[in-house]
Amino acid sequence: MISDYIDGEFIKIKRQPKRTIMKYKIAVLDFGGQYAHLIANRVRRLGVFTEILAPTASIDKFEGFAGIIFSGGPSSVYEENRPEFNHEILDLDVPKLGICYGHQLINQTLGGEVTPGKVKEYGVAMLKLVQPEHALLKGLPMESAMWMSHGDKVSRPAEGFVTIASTDDCEQSAVANDEKKIYGIQFHPEVTHSKFGTKLLENFVNICECEKTWSTKNYLDELTEKLIKQVGDKNIFLLVSGGVDSTVAFVLLNKIFGKDRVLGLHIDNGLMRHNESVAVDKFLAEHDIDNLHVSDSTDLFLKNLEGKSIPEEKRKIIGDTFLQVKDIEIAKLDLDPEKWLLAQGTIYPDTIESGGTDNAEVIKTHHNRVEAIMDLLEKGLIIEPLADLYKDEVRALGEELDIPHALVWRHPFPGPGLGVRLLCSDKEGVATQNSDEINTYLADNNIDGTILPIKSVGVQGDGRTYASPFVVQTEQTWAECEKYSTAITNRFAEINRLVYQVGPKVKSDFKLIKQFCTKEPLDFLRQIDDLCTDFLQDNDLYKEIWQMPVVLVPLTVDGKPVVVLRPVCSTEAMTANFYEMDKELLNKLWSILEAAGVGALLYDITHKPPGTIEWE
Ligand code: XMP
């Protein structure tokens, strides 16, 4: 059907039948960015469009929604600066579901009692149904595992609510006021550890009598209409990195507007992978996408990054330099800036991790969310065709657009590229020592390891952390690695990530060195990254692993560089598990990297949360 618009005959677009009001979408109130996004993503997988709204949004913003979900969040209802909400929302005549913080907030607001928690309950709990026939619990077994992460709990539900399910430690695990169609649950149905979580969300969608008509295919029609309106008679200048998101955006815009009105700009920022820019240009040309202009701007990027070592500063410089290059190239190509709109392949989570809503903290500023871009966005001068989509949905759209499978399923690569995988340091020689508490813990558990004198970014309780990694230097099974990783990051605030040293377990002496984004370490990282990608492909691991950042840290062992591998399994990058690589294969990879000059190989054994996928 898309081919209809290649010829520019937009009238041929088959439109969706007009939807009846209140029947096709659900609002998620954002009390904590990551939680809200996971809920929205899961509900969309059920075929229902979701939008994330600020809890303080005015009541007119809720028109057209069939139901409202109050998300969980890191706050306590007792905190002074707790996220508030517009109480009129509770009077809207649509079903509402509160999850965790949302459950507590609704019950407290309506006169129930929330007891402040002394201990945080974190992990899987057995949910036992009290009213198995209840519509919200349809299809759930009498007992099932659900993920809990809370301190406070509802000790007395508000008037009109009854208990419909409990766990041993939390009686009011699920409550319902059927007359008002308000429900509350203490556990998190959106995480994969909650086996019947999706079923419960589906039950809520059914209570809302919501049509399940949303799919990336249908969304494409809606998006096309929206873009045609938004672009008007202007042309589009799109930044194309060659990754999944920007390529999907490029193909989509070409198909809607035709190649004459779209121009792609690929900027080689010197932070790309080995041979990447040449490969992107060649690949797109092979698929008849030749409206691409390539600019080699390595020198400018490296000059702007000179002497910079703070991650957020580096990210902002890279984002700003992209804009600087865009202006230079527009001038070179003699394009009238009045007639060309800038487009980029921003996806939904980029906004949230950059602190895009009231209750979301800045975890990291994505390159497409720097201040200058935000200004242009506010003025309506930026087109972001994928800004409402999650990674899995962008891929589905890519398939829909017939983009070759191999490209759609390429490992994601961040916009700032190797710039955020080459960790920098303006100090040298500093060593850190384990605290007495850490040493006691290690002795008690019979493991050896050291806190490293560097820092990486993490996300815990929905907030940003910037703390040290801890390297485990005794042989461990992956199950033990997972156990220690969770225990140590929970226990010691100065540690937000664990790595496992591959190869012979001699106690290496890690030395901090000065390191910046300069050509030499970048070239070395490019070479190592290339060896690792080949290794994944040669050993059939490329598909199994969702993404594997290779990180060069400012440390040496015996004068040789230290490399970190961060292979993860994920679907939408909001949460991730570290990948358990076969140890024999891992040792094989270590031999390859050792021969290439690597002094020590560290394998990241941290889930997200508490670690982010990238190190900065
Ligand atoms: P984190 O590190 O936040 O990464 O767990 C989640 C996903 O996003 C990618 N990433 C980025 N992508 N611009 C991008 O286009 C960025 O600034 C950026 N930072 C992280 C990361 O590779 C992972 O897939």
XYZ file of C-alpha atoms and ligand atoms in Angstrom:
640
model
C 0.000 0.000 0.000
C 2.890 2.330 0.750
C 3.892 2.195 -2.928
C 0.826 4.325 -3.487
C 2.553 7.274 -2.061
C 5.854 6.794 -3.856
C 4.218 8.431 -6.837
C 3.104 11.268 -4.635
C -0.555 10.342 -4.898
C -1.462 10.767 -1.307
C -5.189 10.645 -1.968
C -4.837 6.939 -2.513
C -3.902 6.336 1.096
C -6.328 3.935 2.636
C -7.404 5.639 5.813
C -8.356 3.992 9.052
C -12.058 4.042 9.757
C -12.834 6.878 12.170
C -12.684 5.572 15.681
C -15.421 5.982 18.211
C -14.317 8.279 20.973
C -13.111 6.693 24.253
C -12.391 3.332 22.699
C -8.931 3.026 21.297
C -6.229 4.404 23.539
C -5.071 4.298 27.109
C -3.213 6.990 29.033
C -0.303 6.169 31.311
C 0.364 8.774 33.981
C 4.088 9.126 34.416
C 5.179 8.975 38.060
C 8.611 7.682 37.049
C 9.904 7.549 33.478
C 11.134 3.966 33.121
C 8.130 2.391 34.817
C 5.660 4.399 32.749
C 7.416 3.457 29.518
C 7.433 -0.235 30.239
C 3.689 -0.168 30.952
C 3.014 1.779 27.761
C 5.140 -0.618 25.721
C 3.395 -3.699 27.130
C -0.106 -2.311 26.564
C 0.816 -1.465 22.963
C 1.884 -5.055 22.452
C -1.699 -5.954 23.331
C -2.774 -3.890 20.332
C -3.862 -0.778 22.180
C -2.272 2.610 21.557
C -0.934 4.241 24.715
C 0.270 7.726 25.418
C 2.263 8.892 28.387
C 0.796 11.947 30.053
C 1.950 14.140 32.912
C -0.126 13.392 36.041
C -0.728 17.135 36.399
C -2.121 17.471 32.859
C -5.367 19.431 32.571
C -8.532 17.407 32.230
C -9.094 18.275 28.559
C -5.921 16.332 27.677
C -7.724 13.106 28.613
C -10.357 13.282 25.925
C -10.483 10.172 23.802
C -8.884 7.810 26.332
C -10.654 4.591 27.295
C -8.698 4.080 30.508
C -5.993 5.570 32.682
C -3.064 3.801 34.334
C -1.233 5.472 37.232
C 2.360 4.212 36.927
C 4.750 3.220 39.668
C 7.635 5.465 40.569
C 10.571 5.794 42.945
C 8.846 8.201 45.378
C 7.022 7.577 48.618
C 3.589 9.133 49.115
C 5.073 10.549 52.330
C 7.855 12.496 50.623
C 7.557 16.258 50.722
C 8.217 16.637 47.010
C 6.237 13.623 45.886
C 4.877 13.790 42.362
C 1.324 15.174 42.529
C -1.565 14.628 40.181
C -4.654 16.420 39.010
C -7.334 15.014 41.355
C -10.060 15.681 38.784
C -8.689 12.675 36.892
C -10.274 10.423 39.496
C -13.706 11.805 38.541
C -13.347 10.916 34.864
C -15.798 8.235 33.840
C -13.246 5.679 32.609
C -11.600 2.710 34.391
C -8.392 3.448 36.272
C -5.569 1.184 37.396
C -2.947 2.226 39.940
C 0.354 0.339 39.955
C 2.685 0.411 42.999
C 3.122 4.137 43.763
C -0.025 4.785 41.687
C -1.965 2.251 43.798
C -0.812 3.886 47.028
C -1.502 7.401 45.771
C -5.065 6.580 44.679
C -5.894 4.828 47.945
C -4.370 7.533 50.107
C -6.160 10.279 48.144
C -9.515 8.526 48.504
C -9.146 8.106 52.283
C -7.309 4.786 52.636
C -4.158 4.274 54.645
C -0.614 3.799 53.401
C 1.952 2.518 55.892
C 5.514 3.779 55.470
C 7.817 0.842 54.830
C 10.913 0.239 56.921
C 12.219 -2.429 54.606
C 12.003 -2.466 50.836
C 10.417 -5.607 49.391
C 12.315 -6.287 46.197
C 11.878 -9.459 44.187
C 9.363 -12.083 43.249
C 6.392 -12.739 45.566
C 3.584 -15.285 45.262
C 0.282 -13.606 44.535
C -2.722 -15.521 45.890
C -6.146 -14.749 44.484
C -8.876 -13.845 46.976
C -11.536 -13.257 44.296
C -10.433 -15.475 41.412
C -13.567 -14.671 39.415
C -12.825 -10.936 39.368
C -12.558 -9.430 35.855
C -9.072 -8.030 36.553
C -7.783 -11.481 37.511
C -9.399 -13.546 34.768
C -7.121 -16.343 33.542
C -4.633 -16.002 36.407
C -3.841 -19.180 38.369
C -4.719 -19.238 42.078
C -1.032 -18.576 42.801
C 1.475 -16.881 40.541
C 4.809 -15.103 40.799
C 4.677 -11.294 40.566
C 7.502 -8.794 40.822
C 7.445 -6.466 43.849
C 9.576 -3.389 44.402
C 8.241 -1.194 47.179
C 8.799 0.210 50.638
C 5.386 1.625 51.608
C 2.201 -0.369 51.256
C -1.543 0.155 51.382
C -2.569 -1.085 54.829
C -6.249 -0.089 54.584
C -7.815 0.459 51.181
C -10.120 3.426 50.635
C -13.851 3.036 51.249
C -15.634 1.057 48.559
C -12.539 -1.044 47.741
C -12.253 -4.766 48.422
C -9.177 -6.976 48.487
C -9.043 -9.250 45.448
C -5.513 -10.713 45.792
C -2.769 -10.817 48.430
C 0.789 -11.959 49.038
C 2.140 -13.159 52.384
C 3.723 -9.777 53.097
C 1.219 -7.526 51.425
C -2.441 -8.157 52.037
C -3.669 -5.353 49.777
C -1.737 -6.543 46.742
C -4.751 -6.072 44.491
C -7.866 -4.078 45.359
C -10.960 -3.119 43.400
C -13.814 -0.665 43.554
C -16.074 -2.144 40.898
C -18.711 0.548 41.138
C -16.194 3.251 40.260
C -14.046 0.906 38.131
C -10.910 1.864 40.022
C -8.298 -0.836 40.663
C -4.968 -0.896 42.432
C -2.092 -3.369 42.458
C 1.105 -3.322 44.479
C 3.168 -5.519 42.141
C 4.548 -4.652 38.695
C 2.707 -6.455 35.881
C 4.897 -4.714 33.273
C 8.135 -6.544 34.073
C 8.841 -9.903 32.505
C 9.443 -11.514 35.916
C 5.673 -11.184 36.542
C 4.584 -14.242 34.632
C 0.903 -13.330 34.325
C 1.480 -9.570 34.316
C 0.558 -9.165 30.675
C -2.627 -11.155 31.226
C -3.622 -8.781 34.008
C -2.953 -5.756 31.787
C -5.027 -7.385 29.070
C -7.870 -7.832 31.567
C -7.686 -4.137 32.383
C -7.788 -3.256 28.680
C -10.889 -5.452 28.383
C -12.517 -3.736 31.360
C -11.881 -0.470 29.496
C -13.682 -2.027 26.499
C -10.789 -0.837 24.425
C -10.471 -1.791 20.750
C -7.267 -3.659 20.010
C -6.610 -2.076 16.668
C -3.168 -0.591 17.175
C -0.317 -2.051 15.190
C 2.703 -0.552 13.509
C 0.935 -1.243 10.193
C -2.118 0.831 11.122
C 0.071 3.386 12.789
C 1.885 3.911 9.500
C -1.279 5.336 7.926
C -1.851 7.673 10.826
C 1.793 8.727 10.846
C 1.770 9.411 7.120
C -1.193 11.750 7.456
C 0.423 13.507 10.382
C 3.747 13.983 8.579
C 2.115 15.336 5.422
C 0.344 17.951 7.538
C 3.432 18.773 9.553
C 5.826 19.140 6.616
C 3.484 21.177 4.413
C 5.296 22.355 1.306
C 8.759 22.278 2.868
C 11.589 19.847 2.159
C 13.332 17.630 4.683
C 16.961 17.396 5.620
C 17.574 14.249 7.673
C 20.578 13.239 9.753
C 21.310 9.598 8.851
C 23.764 7.661 10.989
C 23.006 4.410 9.162
C 21.666 2.765 12.300
C 18.221 1.174 12.529
C 16.274 4.269 13.622
C 17.626 6.822 11.176
C 17.478 4.361 8.265
C 13.837 3.526 8.973
C 13.064 7.257 9.222
C 14.927 7.907 5.952
C 13.159 5.173 3.992
C 9.793 6.258 5.387
C 10.291 9.921 4.476
C 11.546 8.987 1.000
C 8.490 6.848 0.431
C 6.057 9.523 1.595
C 7.642 12.631 0.083
C 9.785 11.280 -2.726
C 13.547 11.585 -3.064
C 13.328 15.104 -4.538
C 12.053 16.562 -1.289
C 14.285 14.640 1.091
C 18.036 14.836 1.531
C 19.962 12.624 3.942
C 23.134 13.829 5.580
C 25.524 11.240 6.940
C 28.174 12.779 9.164
C 31.353 10.835 9.782
C 32.179 12.174 13.233
C 35.318 10.092 13.718
C 33.404 8.152 16.373
C 31.966 5.586 13.982
C 32.797 1.889 13.807
C 35.441 0.496 11.503
C 34.542 1.321 7.871
C 31.014 2.297 8.926
C 30.571 5.469 6.860
C 31.731 3.853 3.635
C 29.483 0.837 4.317
C 26.389 3.004 5.036
C 26.833 4.997 1.841
C 27.339 1.829 -0.200
C 24.467 -0.065 1.404
C 21.925 2.725 0.879
C 23.060 3.242 -2.723
C 22.640 -0.483 -3.364
C 19.031 -0.117 -2.251
C 18.456 2.802 -4.561
C 18.650 5.377 -1.787
C 21.056 7.788 -3.352
C 19.774 11.094 -1.990
C 22.500 11.009 0.650
C 25.250 13.516 1.231
C 28.282 12.397 3.249
C 30.412 14.774 5.274
C 33.716 13.842 6.904
C 33.785 16.037 9.995
C 36.143 13.981 12.142
C 38.521 16.877 12.788
C 35.797 19.209 14.047
C 34.319 16.597 16.418
C 37.718 15.622 17.855
C 38.705 19.284 18.222
C 35.486 20.077 20.135
C 36.040 17.047 22.386
C 39.663 17.948 23.180
C 40.453 17.597 26.888
C 36.857 16.677 27.816
C 36.262 13.767 30.162
C 32.846 14.295 31.815
C 30.234 12.035 30.130
C 27.362 14.520 30.050
C 29.682 17.246 28.735
C 30.939 14.923 25.986
C 27.378 13.971 25.022
C 26.296 17.606 24.767
C 29.370 18.565 22.720
C 28.686 15.722 20.275
C 25.000 16.727 19.945
C 25.911 20.393 19.389
C 28.623 19.521 16.861
C 26.087 17.548 14.805
C 24.068 20.774 14.540
C 27.167 22.810 13.749
C 28.027 20.445 10.874
C 24.424 20.466 9.675
C 24.577 24.291 9.311
C 27.948 24.129 7.555
C 26.662 21.537 5.079
C 23.374 23.389 4.459
C 25.429 26.484 3.585
C 27.771 24.433 1.362
C 24.838 22.880 -0.483
C 23.236 26.299 -0.783
C 19.915 25.088 0.634
C 17.507 27.791 1.792
C 17.043 27.118 5.560
C 13.536 28.618 5.273
C 12.535 25.807 2.934
C 14.186 22.854 4.679
C 13.056 21.268 7.917
C 15.489 19.190 9.956
C 14.469 15.598 10.669
C 15.991 13.005 12.991
C 15.357 9.423 13.979
C 14.592 10.079 17.667
C 12.614 7.258 19.301
C 10.357 7.422 22.371
C 12.859 6.374 25.085
C 15.476 8.949 23.926
C 13.146 11.632 25.225
C 12.500 10.006 28.554
C 16.141 9.187 29.375
C 16.999 12.810 28.640
C 14.526 13.895 31.340
C 11.709 14.577 28.877
C 8.778 14.542 31.295
C 8.204 16.161 34.679
C 8.920 13.085 36.764
C 11.750 11.600 34.718
C 15.284 12.328 35.804
C 18.026 12.941 33.243
C 19.801 9.580 32.999
C 21.800 10.707 29.965
C 21.309 13.472 27.426
C 20.832 11.774 24.085
C 22.601 13.483 21.192
C 19.241 14.385 19.683
C 18.010 16.040 22.863
C 20.571 18.826 23.442
C 19.333 22.356 24.204
C 19.702 23.707 20.672
C 17.533 20.846 19.354
C 14.944 21.445 22.062
C 14.696 25.101 20.931
C 14.109 24.052 17.322
C 11.555 21.454 18.447
C 9.621 24.066 20.366
C 9.489 26.244 17.259
C 8.097 23.293 15.285
C 11.199 23.160 13.063
C 12.077 19.513 13.645
C 10.412 16.410 12.265
C 10.722 13.212 14.285
C 8.717 10.486 12.530
C 9.584 7.790 15.089
C 9.322 9.841 18.272
C 6.301 7.853 19.543
C 7.812 4.422 18.958
C 9.877 1.948 20.953
C 12.780 0.045 19.416
C 10.770 -3.135 18.837
C 8.098 -1.065 17.078
C 10.669 0.749 14.908
C 11.932 -2.648 13.804
C 8.394 -3.815 13.011
C 7.938 -0.643 10.956
C 11.245 -1.324 9.196
C 9.991 -4.777 8.216
C 6.722 -3.236 7.075
C 8.690 -0.891 4.829
C 10.601 -3.850 3.351
C 13.955 -2.694 4.661
C 16.337 -5.680 4.488
C 16.111 -7.879 7.554
C 19.852 -7.712 8.235
C 19.655 -3.943 8.584
C 16.487 -3.905 10.662
C 18.076 -6.368 13.080
C 21.494 -4.704 13.249
C 22.691 -4.145 16.780
C 21.755 -0.648 17.931
C 24.615 1.830 17.947
C 24.286 5.077 19.915
C 24.271 8.418 18.081
C 27.364 9.664 19.959
C 29.053 6.442 18.839
C 32.396 5.449 20.254
C 32.440 8.857 21.967
C 30.471 7.244 24.807
C 32.400 3.960 24.653
C 35.833 5.510 25.071
C 35.858 6.444 28.737
C 38.049 9.469 29.409
C 40.055 10.595 32.412
C 41.960 13.781 33.215
C 43.748 12.143 36.154
C 46.238 9.328 36.378
C 47.777 7.004 38.889
C 44.903 7.198 41.369
C 44.021 3.870 42.912
C 40.921 3.063 44.922
C 40.844 0.722 47.825
C 38.043 -1.468 49.010
C 36.412 -0.138 52.157
C 36.524 -2.331 55.267
C 32.827 -3.134 54.756
C 33.510 -4.382 51.225
C 36.486 -6.453 52.401
C 34.379 -8.037 55.130
C 31.670 -8.877 52.590
C 34.261 -10.422 50.236
C 35.831 -12.491 53.003
C 32.399 -13.709 54.157
C 31.567 -14.830 50.638
C 34.984 -16.127 49.757
C 35.425 -13.976 46.682
C 38.210 -11.695 45.605
C 37.836 -8.413 43.782
C 38.569 -4.712 43.640
C 36.648 -1.507 43.254
C 37.992 0.248 40.132
C 39.157 3.916 40.088
C 36.714 4.889 37.305
C 32.989 5.613 37.089
C 30.115 4.674 34.831
C 26.496 5.776 34.516
C 23.693 3.656 35.932
C 19.990 3.876 36.668
C 18.588 2.932 40.034
C 15.099 3.598 41.398
C 14.556 5.560 38.177
C 17.367 8.019 38.953
C 20.826 8.494 37.457
C 23.822 7.075 39.307
C 27.473 7.749 38.545
C 29.570 5.343 40.560
C 32.403 2.823 40.367
C 32.478 -0.648 38.882
C 33.660 -3.558 40.973
C 35.731 -6.308 39.360
C 35.235 -9.906 40.519
C 38.548 -11.769 40.250
C 37.695 -15.290 41.340
C 36.163 -17.970 39.137
C 32.343 -17.784 39.384
C 29.413 -19.396 37.605
C 27.053 -16.980 35.821
C 24.430 -17.673 38.504
C 26.941 -16.633 41.178
C 27.891 -13.591 39.125
C 24.240 -12.551 39.010
C 23.845 -13.109 42.735
C 26.894 -11.015 43.659
C 26.079 -8.353 41.108
C 22.622 -7.773 42.586
C 23.802 -8.063 46.192
C 26.838 -5.768 45.870
C 25.094 -3.016 43.857
C 22.198 -3.058 46.336
C 24.486 -2.991 49.349
C 27.242 -0.503 48.484
C 26.135 2.880 47.106
C 29.633 3.576 45.749
C 29.257 0.605 43.352
C 26.678 0.581 40.518
C 28.153 -2.085 38.221
C 29.988 -5.408 38.424
C 32.430 -6.856 35.922
C 33.984 -10.282 35.836
C 37.631 -10.636 34.802
C 38.018 -13.105 31.945
C 41.105 -15.292 31.583
C 43.518 -16.534 34.221
C 42.548 -15.290 37.651
C 45.741 -13.540 38.649
C 45.082 -10.457 40.676
C 45.762 -7.746 38.104
C 46.959 -4.355 39.162
C 44.747 -1.771 37.447
C 46.359 1.617 36.846
C 44.390 4.761 35.990
C 45.723 6.650 32.950
C 44.869 9.965 31.284
C 42.680 9.347 28.260
C 40.645 11.581 25.930
C 38.736 11.198 22.656
C 41.806 11.289 20.438
C 42.625 9.359 17.299
C 44.925 6.722 18.789
C 42.615 5.193 21.432
C 39.643 5.602 19.073
C 41.450 3.615 16.387
C 42.358 0.930 18.909
C 38.749 0.707 20.144
C 37.520 0.545 16.523
C 39.862 -2.379 15.876
C 38.801 -4.265 19.008
C 35.107 -3.560 18.359
C 35.499 -4.926 14.838
C 37.167 -8.118 16.118
C 34.313 -8.573 18.600
C 31.584 -8.066 15.954
C 33.275 -10.607 13.671
C 33.522 -12.992 16.600
C 29.778 -12.702 17.339
C 28.926 -13.308 13.705
C 31.346 -16.207 13.267
C 29.988 -17.939 16.351
C 26.276 -17.407 15.685
C 25.928 -15.086 18.630
C 24.934 -11.922 16.767
C 21.231 -12.769 16.795
C 21.154 -14.122 20.308
C 22.777 -11.040 21.806
C 20.713 -7.859 21.481
C 23.641 -5.462 21.662
C 27.257 -5.675 22.799
C 28.972 -2.358 23.482
C 32.756 -2.700 23.617
C 34.215 -0.124 25.986
C 37.785 1.100 26.328
C 38.338 2.294 29.897
C 41.167 4.576 31.069
C 42.973 1.753 32.843
C 45.993 -0.353 32.046
C 47.304 -3.679 33.296
C 51.058 -4.119 32.780
C 50.970 -1.029 30.539
C 48.327 -2.541 28.247
C 44.762 -1.223 27.682
C 41.731 -2.646 29.485
C 38.559 -3.479 27.541
C 35.016 -4.107 28.808
C 32.409 -6.203 27.001
C 28.775 -5.379 27.696
C 26.601 -8.010 25.932
C 22.918 -7.745 26.817
C 19.561 -9.339 26.078
C 16.671 -6.907 25.738
C 13.690 -6.069 23.560
C 13.279 -2.323 23.905
C 16.408 -1.226 25.851
C 14.368 0.029 28.812
C 15.484 -3.005 30.790
C 18.186 -5.536 29.935
C 19.853 -8.644 31.319
C 23.542 -9.346 30.942
C 24.181 -12.193 28.487
C 25.639 -15.441 29.824
C 28.221 -16.334 27.205
C 29.550 -19.852 26.983
C 32.792 -19.723 28.999
C 34.794 -21.627 26.409
C 33.804 -19.153 23.708
C 34.541 -16.276 26.018
C 38.047 -17.585 26.642
C 38.490 -17.929 22.892
C 37.515 -14.270 22.473
C 39.939 -13.310 25.231
C 42.790 -15.037 23.353
C 41.914 -13.071 20.193
C 41.840 -9.772 22.073
C 44.985 -10.569 24.067
C 46.818 -11.165 20.792
C 45.549 -7.760 19.611
C 47.212 -6.094 22.603
C 44.461 -6.007 25.261
C 45.871 -6.203 28.812
C 42.697 -7.357 30.595
C 39.169 -8.236 29.501
C 36.300 -7.358 31.824
C 32.838 -8.805 31.239
C 29.893 -6.711 32.476
C 27.587 -8.776 34.723
C 25.090 -6.025 35.594
C 21.421 -6.004 34.593
C 19.672 -2.760 33.607
C 18.738 -1.485 36.138
C 21.043 -0.878 38.015
C 23.513 -0.491 35.112
C 22.590 1.269 31.869
C 23.526 -0.530 28.642
C 26.198 1.993 27.656
C 28.796 2.916 30.233
C 28.263 6.662 29.835
P 21.330 3.052 27.861
O 22.815 3.222 27.894
O 20.617 4.313 28.233
O 20.999 2.775 26.365
O 20.870 1.886 28.659
C 19.752 2.334 25.867
C 19.872 2.207 24.364
O 20.041 3.503 23.758
C 21.277 3.580 23.060
N 21.814 4.922 23.329
C 21.698 5.934 22.475
N 21.180 5.981 21.249
N 21.733 8.274 21.118
C 21.204 7.157 20.560
O 20.753 7.221 19.409
C 22.278 8.305 22.359
O 22.735 9.325 22.834
C 22.260 7.057 23.072
N 22.708 6.692 24.296
C 22.411 5.363 24.433
C 22.137 2.462 23.617
O 23.130 2.058 22.701
C 21.085 1.402 23.917
O 20.723 0.686 22.774
